[in-house]
Amino acid sequence: MNSDPVAVQFESVTKCFSRLQALNNVSFEVKQGSFFGLLGPNGAGKSTLINAMSSLVVPDSGQIHVMGHDVQKNYRQARRALGLVPQELISDPFFSIRDLLIVQSGYFGLRGRAQLAWIDELLVRLALADKADALTAQLSGGMKRRVLIAMALVHKPAVLVLDEPTAGVDVDLRRTLWAFARELHTAGHTIILTTHYLEEAEALCDKVAIMQKGEIKALEKTQDLLARHPYRYLRVTLPETGSFNPQDLSPELAIRLAEREANALLFKIEKSLAMEQVLAWLQQDGLNIQDLTSRDASLEEVFLDLTGAQL
Amino acid sequence: MNWYGCWAFFKKEIARFYSVSVQTVFAPVVSTLLFLLIFGQVLDTRLDAFSGLSYSQFLIPGLVMMALLQNAFSNSSSSIIQSKMYGNLSFVLVSPISPLELYIAFVGAAIVRGLAVGMGVLLVGWVGFDLQWYSVGWVLLFAVLSAALMGGVGLIAGIVSEKYDHLAAFQNFFIMPLTFLSGVFYSIQSLPPFWQTLSMFNPFFYMVDGFRYGFYAQSDVSVYLSLFITLVFLVSVTVINLILLVKGVKIRH
């Protein structure tokens, strides 16, 4: 049993929007210091759950605690412990980046030289220093995203929630944001990340929850989830597959064919099945094999198996 | 109380309207002065609203109050609807600012803008016409309470509106008629009995009448009745706002 202190605790959280059950009795906890991935297809309830944490959504029932503070009853302490980077690129057209950060600091009762120095540091760290006096309306999407991250960090929250932070950003910025998130995690922040990029979750998160239709479908350490998956993938490279007919495969291989590429076949093989047996089937079918590679399932493949849905 | 948070939000609201002050302060002053120019010049010698006063003298406090009421309403209503439309209302909703602190900041900023526009109109009236100052205390009291009341009404309108169209309807079909029919341009003593009675149900009438009393010590009804009615509406609007903000109606989901 893990006795690490809890950063965020969800207890039987339920929320309906008209007839839509957005959250159905969701209960789990996120340990302090973890890098937690919240995954799920569109409409799974991820954003509703995150917004309930920051009290932008009020649950119909259940409780949420952030660093031990009930987000409804002790909202001031809970909100001081939480920084939210929303999915939407929202901004305030009346203010410059620096002014927005000063205003946001003020909401948390923070002012003075030390706070101004922290704001300057955030501007530098997020590569916004040269745009500090620009109005947010003049910024690109990537810059607006970084402004939102800076705003979520002005009060140095213990828990940082990143709701699809890399959606629609270019590869360079995505890598910069990954590095920054890792750095924040190393500095002691608990990070909760929702993302559509499962390789992102696989690379960053030590634990993931997979949501579907308002419920938690899986909740495990990322490596355990991948290891527990009952399949591995075998990629068989052929000279070309243009004239290849899947019906030429033996039934044992045909039912395990997961994907057909330009010059390769991808088989989804049970881990319980001896590789020797698979190789014998391949040999028996007389395929002109150029190369063979075997790998474990990716988080995306685990996700698809669990939810049957595309991200 | 998170007083610094409240102060920060209040300052942000002031900065918001100040950054577009031509539109939010100077334009309403000019358009209100057009009323003074047109009605004052045309009717000055033809109408006698209060004894011993020219029509322009009578008109100026009414116009000041009309501008003040409309702009206090506009400030809070436009601020919150814009924040909802841009999505940036969430910046303050995720902060440790309480519903009461939000309300104080919104209404405080509405009072400042209402007073700024009212002062602009008043300054011109003071310079160009023979204004009398019976009691600065009554003038200030009604100015501040009325701006607070209309700031609160604007906040309700902004909260319940889901788009600019809803807010425009509220402004055009509710605020504007009640303002124009509140005795800004006439004394209700000059109206037929039916319309006099109807005017007594218009809360704006009491704000205008009490405010005008501060200048000329003359009013259509007792200044204490006006104060009482204004306070009752202010308290009611405050309670409604706090309920909406605590429940998060149309701002939290």
Short mmCIF file of C-alpha atoms in Angstrom, two decimals, chain A residues 15 17 54-59 75-77 79-80 82 84 86 89-95 100 102-111 148 151, chain B residues 1-2 4-6 8-9 11-13 15-17 19-20 82-83 86-99 101 247 251-253:
data_model
loop_
_atom_site.label_atom_id
_atom_site.label_comp_id
_atom_site.label_asym_id
_atom_site.label_seq_id
_atom_site.Cartn_x
_atom_site.Cartn_y
_atom_site.Cartn_z
CA LYS A 15 -22.16 15.25 -12.51
CA PHE A 17 -25.56 17.93 -17.75
CA SER A 54 -10.99 24.08 -9.88
CA SER A 55 -14.69 24.64 -9.02
CA LEU A 56 -15.60 25.86 -12.50
CA VAL A 57 -17.97 22.89 -12.47
CA VAL A 58 -20.03 22.11 -9.39
CA PRO A 59 -20.55 18.34 -8.93
CA TYR A 75 -12.32 26.84 -1.60
CA ARG A 76 -9.78 29.55 -0.80
CA GLN A 77 -7.14 27.09 0.40
CA ARG A 79 -7.68 27.20 -5.08
CA ARG A 80 -4.38 28.47 -3.64
CA LEU A 82 -4.19 24.52 -7.59
CA LEU A 84 -5.22 25.28 -13.97
CA PRO A 86 -7.35 25.40 -19.49
CA LEU A 89 -6.91 29.58 -25.58
CA ILE A 90 -8.63 32.23 -23.51
CA SER A 91 -7.24 35.71 -23.04
CA ASP A 92 -8.16 39.18 -21.90
CA PRO A 93 -7.83 41.64 -24.77
CA PHE A 94 -7.58 44.70 -22.52
CA PHE A 95 -4.28 43.78 -20.88
CA LEU A 100 -2.40 40.01 -16.68
CA ILE A 102 0.21 41.09 -12.01
CA VAL A 103 -3.59 41.13 -11.87
CA GLN A 104 -3.76 37.36 -11.47
CA SER A 105 -1.18 37.53 -8.66
CA GLY A 106 -3.33 40.14 -6.97
CA TYR A 107 -6.33 37.79 -6.92
CA PHE A 108 -4.21 35.50 -4.76
CA GLY A 109 -3.15 38.39 -2.51
CA LEU A 110 0.39 38.34 -3.93
CA ARG A 111 2.32 41.55 -4.58
CA LEU A 148 -1.97 30.50 -19.67
CA MET A 151 -0.97 32.52 -15.20
CA MET B 1 -11.69 38.28 3.64
CA ASN B 2 -9.25 38.38 0.73
CA TYR B 4 -6.18 42.47 -1.56
CA GLY B 5 -7.74 40.07 -4.06
CA CYS B 6 -10.89 42.17 -4.06
CA ALA B 8 -6.87 43.74 -7.37
CA PHE B 9 -10.08 42.79 -9.16
CA LYS B 11 -8.41 47.88 -10.03
CA LYS B 12 -8.57 45.52 -12.99
CA GLU B 13 -12.17 46.55 -13.62
CA ALA B 15 -8.29 49.63 -15.82
CA ARG B 16 -10.64 47.82 -18.21
CA PHE B 17 -12.98 50.77 -18.71
CA SER B 19 -8.35 51.63 -21.35
CA VAL B 20 -11.32 52.49 -23.58
CA GLN B 82 -17.39 40.11 -22.22
CA SER B 83 -15.56 37.95 -19.71
CA TYR B 86 -13.88 35.63 -24.04
CA GLY B 87 -13.79 32.91 -21.40
CA ASN B 88 -11.50 34.92 -19.14
CA LEU B 89 -14.03 35.00 -16.31
CA SER B 90 -12.44 31.71 -15.30
CA PHE B 91 -9.24 33.59 -14.36
CA VAL B 92 -11.04 35.10 -11.39
CA LEU B 93 -13.34 32.14 -10.74
CA VAL B 94 -10.36 29.85 -10.04
CA SER B 95 -8.86 32.38 -7.63
CA PRO B 96 -9.52 32.59 -3.88
CA ILE B 97 -11.92 35.54 -4.27
CA SER B 98 -15.29 35.03 -2.60
CA PRO B 99 -18.67 35.85 -4.18
CA GLU B 101 -15.57 40.16 -2.82
CA LYS B 247 -24.68 29.28 -6.70
CA ILE B 251 -20.91 31.25 -14.58
CA ARG B 252 -20.07 27.90 -13.05
CA HIS B 253 -21.56 24.76 -14.51
#
